[in-house]
Coordinates of C-alpha atoms in Angstrom, one line a residue:
X1 CA 110.0 -29.0 216.2
X2 CA 110.9 -28.9 212.5
X3 CA 108.5 -30.9 210.3
X4 CA 111.3 -32.1 207.9
X5 CA 114.5 -34.0 208.7
X6 CA 117.7 -32.8 207.0
X7 CA 118.3 -34.4 203.6
X8 CA 121.4 -36.7 203.3
X9 CA 124.6 -34.8 202.5
X10 CA 125.5 -37.1 199.6
X11 CA 122.4 -36.2 197.5
X12 CA 123.1 -34.4 194.3
X13 CA 122.4 -30.7 194.6
X14 CA 119.7 -30.9 191.8
X15 CA 117.9 -33.6 193.7
X16 CA 118.2 -31.6 197.0
X17 CA 116.8 -28.5 195.2
X18 CA 113.9 -30.5 193.7
X19 CA 112.9 -32.1 197.0
X20 CA 113.1 -28.8 198.8
X21 CA 110.7 -27.3 196.2
X22 CA 108.2 -30.2 196.9
X23 CA 108.5 -29.6 200.6
X24 CA 107.8 -25.8 200.2
X25 CA 104.7 -26.5 198.1
X26 CA 103.4 -29.0 200.8
X27 CA 104.2 -26.6 203.6
X28 CA 102.6 -23.6 201.8
X29 CA 99.2 -25.4 201.5
X30 CA 99.5 -27.2 204.9
X31 CA 99.2 -30.6 203.3
X32 CA 99.8 -33.8 205.3
X33 CA 101.0 -37.0 203.7
X34 CA 97.6 -38.5 204.3
X35 CA 96.0 -35.6 202.4
X36 CA 98.6 -35.9 199.6
X37 CA 97.7 -39.6 199.3
X38 CA 94.0 -38.9 199.1
X39 CA 94.3 -36.2 196.4
X40 CA 97.1 -37.5 194.2
X41 CA 96.5 -41.3 194.2
X42 CA 100.0 -42.1 195.5
X43 CA 99.9 -43.7 198.9
X44 CA 101.1 -42.1 202.2
X45 CA 104.2 -44.2 202.6
X46 CA 105.4 -43.3 199.1
X47 CA 105.0 -39.6 199.8
X48 CA 107.0 -40.0 203.0
X49 CA 109.8 -41.6 201.0
X50 CA 109.6 -39.0 198.2
X51 CA 109.8 -36.1 200.7
X52 CA 112.6 -37.6 202.8
X53 CA 114.9 -38.3 199.8
X54 CA 114.7 -42.1 200.0
X55 CA 113.0 -42.3 196.6
X56 CA 112.6 -39.9 193.7
X57 CA 109.0 -39.1 193.1
X58 CA 107.7 -40.3 189.7
X59 CA 106.7 -37.7 187.2
X60 CA 103.0 -38.5 187.6
X61 CA 103.2 -37.7 191.3
X62 CA 104.9 -34.4 190.6
X63 CA 102.3 -33.4 188.1
X64 CA 99.5 -34.3 190.5
X65 CA 101.1 -32.2 193.3
X66 CA 101.4 -29.3 190.9
X67 CA 97.8 -29.5 190.0
X68 CA 96.5 -29.6 193.6
X69 CA 98.8 -26.8 194.8
X70 CA 98.3 -24.6 191.7
X71 CA 102.1 -24.6 191.0
X72 CA 103.5 -24.3 187.5
X73 CA 103.6 -27.7 186.0
X74 CA 106.2 -26.9 183.3
X75 CA 108.7 -25.5 185.9
X76 CA 108.2 -28.4 188.3
X77 CA 108.5 -30.9 185.4
X78 CA 111.8 -29.3 184.3
X79 CA 113.2 -29.6 187.9
X80 CA 112.1 -33.2 188.0
X81 CA 113.9 -33.9 184.7
X82 CA 117.1 -32.5 186.1
X83 CA 116.7 -34.4 189.4
X84 CA 115.8 -37.6 187.6
X85 CA 118.9 -37.4 185.4
X86 CA 121.1 -36.9 188.5
X87 CA 119.3 -39.8 190.2
X88 CA 119.9 -42.1 187.2
X89 CA 123.6 -41.3 187.1
X90 CA 123.9 -42.3 190.8
X91 CA 121.9 -45.5 190.2
X92 CA 124.1 -46.4 187.2
X93 CA 127.2 -46.0 189.3
X94 CA 125.7 -48.2 192.0
X95 CA 124.8 -50.9 189.4
X96 CA 128.5 -50.9 188.2
X97 CA 129.8 -51.1 191.8
X98 CA 127.5 -54.0 192.7
X99 CA 128.4 -55.8 189.5
X100 CA 132.1 -55.5 190.4
X101 CA 131.4 -56.8 193.9
X102 CA 129.6 -59.9 192.4
X103 CA 132.5 -60.7 190.2
X104 CA 134.9 -60.5 193.1
X105 CA 132.6 -62.7 195.2
X106 CA 132.3 -65.2 192.4
X107 CA 136.1 -65.6 192.4
X108 CA 136.6 -65.6 196.2
X109 CA 133.4 -67.0 197.7
X110 CA 131.7 -69.4 195.2
X111 CA 129.1 -70.8 197.6
X112 CA 129.7 -73.8 199.9
X113 CA 133.1 -75.0 201.2
X114 CA 133.9 -78.5 200.0
X115 CA 134.1 -80.0 203.4
X116 CA 131.8 -78.4 205.8
X117 CA 129.0 -77.0 203.6
X118 CA 129.3 -73.6 205.4
X119 CA 129.4 -70.4 203.3
X120 CA 132.9 -69.7 202.1
X121 CA 134.8 -67.0 204.2
X122 CA 137.7 -64.8 203.3
X123 CA 140.7 -65.4 205.5
X124 CA 140.2 -63.6 208.9
X125 CA 137.0 -62.0 207.7
X126 CA 133.2 -62.5 207.7
X127 CA 131.3 -64.6 205.2
X128 CA 130.4 -62.7 201.9
X129 CA 127.1 -63.3 200.2
X130 CA 126.2 -62.3 196.7
X131 CA 124.2 -59.1 196.4
X132 CA 121.9 -57.8 193.7
X133 CA 122.1 -54.3 192.1
X134 CA 119.5 -51.7 193.1
X135 CA 116.6 -51.1 190.8
X136 CA 117.1 -47.9 188.7
X137 CA 115.6 -45.0 190.5
X138 CA 116.2 -46.4 194.0
X139 CA 118.6 -44.4 196.1
X140 CA 122.1 -46.1 196.3
X141 CA 121.9 -45.7 200.1
X142 CA 118.6 -47.6 200.2
X143 CA 119.7 -50.3 197.9
X144 CA 123.1 -50.9 199.5
X145 CA 121.9 -53.6 201.9
X146 CA 124.6 -55.2 203.9
X147 CA 126.3 -58.0 201.9
X148 CA 128.3 -59.4 204.8
X149 CA 127.1 -61.6 207.6
X150 CA 128.3 -61.2 211.2
X151 CA 131.4 -63.0 212.3
X152 CA 131.3 -66.0 214.7
X153 CA 131.4 -64.2 218.1
X154 CA 134.7 -62.4 218.7
X155 CA 136.6 -64.8 216.4
X156 CA 136.3 -63.9 212.7
X157 CA 137.6 -67.2 211.4
X158 CA 135.1 -69.9 210.3
X159 CA 135.1 -73.0 212.6
X160 CA 137.0 -76.0 211.1
X161 CA 134.9 -79.1 210.6
X162 CA 135.2 -82.0 213.0
X163 CA 135.0 -85.7 212.1
X164 CA 131.2 -85.6 212.0
X165 CA 131.3 -82.8 209.5
X166 CA 133.8 -84.7 207.3
X167 CA 131.7 -87.8 207.4
X168 CA 128.6 -85.7 206.5
X169 CA 130.5 -84.2 203.5
X170 CA 131.6 -87.6 202.3
X171 CA 128.0 -88.9 202.5
X172 CA 126.9 -86.0 200.4
X173 CA 129.5 -86.5 197.8
X174 CA 128.6 -90.2 197.5
X175 CA 124.9 -89.4 197.2
X176 CA 125.6 -86.8 194.5
X177 CA 127.7 -89.4 192.6
X178 CA 125.0 -92.0 192.7
X179 CA 122.4 -89.6 191.7
X180 CA 124.5 -88.5 188.7
X181 CA 125.1 -92.1 187.7
X182 CA 121.4 -92.9 187.9
X183 CA 120.7 -89.9 185.6
X184 CA 123.2 -91.1 183.0
X185 CA 121.7 -94.6 183.0
X186 CA 118.2 -93.1 182.5
X187 CA 119.5 -91.1 179.5
X188 CA 121.2 -94.2 178.0
X189 CA 118.0 -96.3 178.4
X190 CA 115.9 -93.5 176.8
X191 CA 118.2 -93.3 173.8
X192 CA 118.2 -97.1 173.4
X193 CA 114.4 -97.3 173.4
X194 CA 114.0 -94.4 171.0
X195 CA 116.4 -95.9 168.4
X196 CA 115.1 -99.5 168.7
X197 CA 111.3 -98.9 169.1
X198 CA 109.0 -100.5 166.5
X199 CA 111.0 -103.2 164.6
X200 CA 108.1 -104.5 162.4
X201 CA 108.4 -105.2 158.7
X202 CA 106.8 -101.9 157.8
X203 CA 109.4 -100.1 159.9
X204 CA 112.5 -101.6 158.2
X205 CA 114.4 -98.9 156.3
X206 CA 111.9 -96.3 157.3
X207 CA 113.3 -93.0 158.2
X208 CA 112.3 -92.0 161.7
X209 CA 111.4 -88.3 162.2
X210 CA 113.1 -86.5 165.1
X211 CA 110.9 -85.9 168.2
X212 CA 109.2 -82.6 168.2
X213 CA 110.7 -80.0 170.5
X214 CA 108.7 -79.4 173.7
X215 CA 106.7 -76.2 173.8
X216 CA 108.2 -73.3 175.6
X217 CA 107.3 -73.0 179.2
X218 CA 104.7 -70.3 180.2
X219 CA 107.4 -68.5 182.3
X220 CA 109.6 -68.2 179.2
X221 CA 106.8 -66.7 176.9
X222 CA 105.1 -64.7 179.6
X223 CA 107.7 -63.5 182.1
X224 CA 106.4 -62.2 185.4
X225 CA 106.6 -58.4 185.3
X226 CA 106.4 -55.9 188.2
X227 CA 103.1 -54.1 188.7
X228 CA 102.5 -51.4 186.1
X229 CA 105.0 -52.8 183.5
X230 CA 103.1 -53.9 180.4
X231 CA 105.7 -55.3 178.1
X232 CA 109.2 -56.9 178.0
X233 CA 111.9 -57.3 175.3
X234 CA 110.6 -57.6 171.7
X235 CA 107.0 -56.9 172.9
X236 CA 108.2 -53.3 173.8
X237 CA 109.6 -52.5 170.4
X238 CA 107.7 -49.5 168.9
X239 CA 105.9 -48.8 172.2
X240 CA 106.0 -45.7 174.3
X241 CA 108.2 -46.2 177.4
X242 CA 106.0 -44.1 179.8
X243 CA 102.7 -45.7 178.6
X244 CA 104.2 -49.2 179.0
X245 CA 105.5 -48.5 182.6
X246 CA 109.2 -48.8 181.6
X247 CA 110.2 -45.3 182.7
X248 CA 110.3 -43.6 186.1
X249 CA 112.2 -45.7 188.7
X250 CA 113.0 -48.5 186.2
X251 CA 115.2 -46.4 183.8
X252 CA 118.9 -45.4 183.7
X253 CA 120.9 -43.3 181.3
X254 CA 123.2 -45.7 179.5
X255 CA 124.9 -43.2 177.1
X256 CA 124.9 -39.4 176.8
X257 CA 126.3 -36.7 174.5
X258 CA 125.8 -32.9 173.9
X259 CA 124.8 -31.5 170.6
X260 CA 124.9 -27.7 170.8
X261 CA 122.8 -26.9 173.9
X262 CA 120.8 -30.1 173.6
X263 CA 121.4 -33.1 175.8
X264 CA 121.2 -36.5 174.0
X265 CA 120.8 -39.7 175.9
X266 CA 120.2 -43.5 175.4
X267 CA 117.7 -44.4 178.0
X268 CA 117.6 -48.1 179.2
X269 CA 115.2 -50.2 181.2
X270 CA 116.7 -53.5 182.3
X271 CA 113.2 -54.7 183.5
X272 CA 111.7 -54.1 180.1
X273 CA 114.8 -55.2 178.2
X274 CA 114.5 -52.1 175.9
X275 CA 116.1 -48.8 175.1
X276 CA 115.0 -45.5 173.6
X277 CA 116.5 -42.1 172.7
X278 CA 115.8 -38.8 174.4
X279 CA 116.7 -35.2 173.9
X280 CA 116.2 -32.4 176.5
X281 CA 116.6 -28.6 176.4
X282 CA 115.6 -29.0 172.7
X283 CA 113.5 -26.7 170.4
X284 CA 110.8 -27.3 167.8
X285 CA 112.3 -29.0 164.7
X286 CA 114.9 -30.9 166.7
X287 CA 114.7 -34.7 166.2
X288 CA 116.2 -37.8 167.9
X289 CA 116.8 -41.3 166.5
X290 CA 117.7 -44.6 168.1
X291 CA 119.5 -47.3 166.2
X292 CA 119.9 -50.9 167.4
X293 CA 121.4 -52.9 164.5
X294 CA 119.1 -52.4 161.6
X295 CA 116.1 -51.3 163.8
X296 CA 115.5 -47.6 164.0
X297 CA 113.0 -45.4 165.8
X298 CA 112.7 -41.6 165.8
X299 CA 110.9 -38.8 167.6
X300 CA 110.8 -35.0 167.4
X301 CA 109.9 -32.0 169.5
X302 CA 106.1 -31.5 168.9
X303 CA 105.7 -27.8 169.1
X304 CA 106.3 -24.5 170.8
X305 CA 106.9 -24.8 174.6
X306 CA 108.1 -28.4 174.4
X307 CA 111.8 -29.0 175.2
X308 CA 111.9 -32.9 175.3
X309 CA 111.4 -35.6 172.7
X310 CA 111.5 -39.4 172.9
X311 CA 111.8 -42.2 170.4
X312 CA 109.6 -45.4 170.8
X313 CA 111.4 -48.3 172.5
X314 CA 113.6 -50.9 170.8
X315 CA 114.4 -54.3 172.4
X316 CA 118.1 -54.8 173.3
X317 CA 120.1 -57.7 174.7
X318 CA 123.1 -55.5 175.2
X319 CA 122.5 -51.7 175.6
X320 CA 126.0 -51.0 174.3
X321 CA 124.7 -51.8 170.8
X322 CA 122.2 -49.0 171.0
X323 CA 123.2 -45.6 169.5
X324 CA 121.2 -42.3 169.7
X325 CA 121.6 -39.4 167.3
X326 CA 120.2 -35.9 167.3
X327 CA 119.6 -33.6 164.3
X328 CA 118.9 -30.0 165.3
X329 CA 116.7 -27.6 163.4
X330 CA 119.8 -25.5 162.5
X331 CA 121.4 -28.5 160.8
X332 CA 123.8 -29.6 163.5
X333 CA 124.0 -33.4 164.3
X334 CA 125.6 -35.6 166.9
X335 CA 125.5 -39.1 168.2
X336 CA 126.3 -41.0 171.4
X337 CA 129.4 -43.3 171.2

């Protein structure tokens, strides 16, 4: 019985070739996923997903596999870069598809129907619930969880509310109205007390200072981040993306261009709220620069044998404002648009 199941037909050829190489290395050394977990530090379940094509293995796992099998780290890293780029393109397309789906759902199924409180349904079809885009690096097949619920038995139309449902809806509307009215009265009373407090002789004509703004909530200043992610937004500016945990499965390619034989990209992590520039297939002396408004960061190819260069991260609210430019050692330049 074959050890490996066939990879999905819709995988990019570069991803298929990369996973096939990982499988060959594992088979050559007779390694089980339990042994891989013990020797690489990545758990057994993760390796099963990496080798089945459900997730793209992070670069750290690839380097660890190369070390324990004696494979060439440079060659395997190059294959990972190509596969990761293809995976990012697929993830970005899925993000755009899910965003379009959410927009349609917002127009056609805003939440509750006004009478019954049931989820809104399209005519003659099942209820539609809002979905969320897959994290970057997660296979579009794995992230495309069903966004539609099952119809009511054999009849796809939502049941019409009876008298009890109408009465219940009326009670809810009255309750919401009274709650809103009470909130307005509380605000009016608060304004009255604030503007008429004091009243002594020493207070006449005295200019009252506006109340101090409340301190920001802890969740606003210290957002909850996924495990391994060490910064978000402005705290990421000037930091290395890989060291801060913003790369790997959390990154997509927002923009790309070609300068000579060099591939130029704007890399973006929605989780970290930051972007950075990257060049691949580069040579010593080639440089890359990222600009976001007046903020700029740059990086260059360190030395012989290196083919990739990154810039430090820059916080972005809208990745479309980020621009990456490359300057090659032979004088050629180019930017993403």
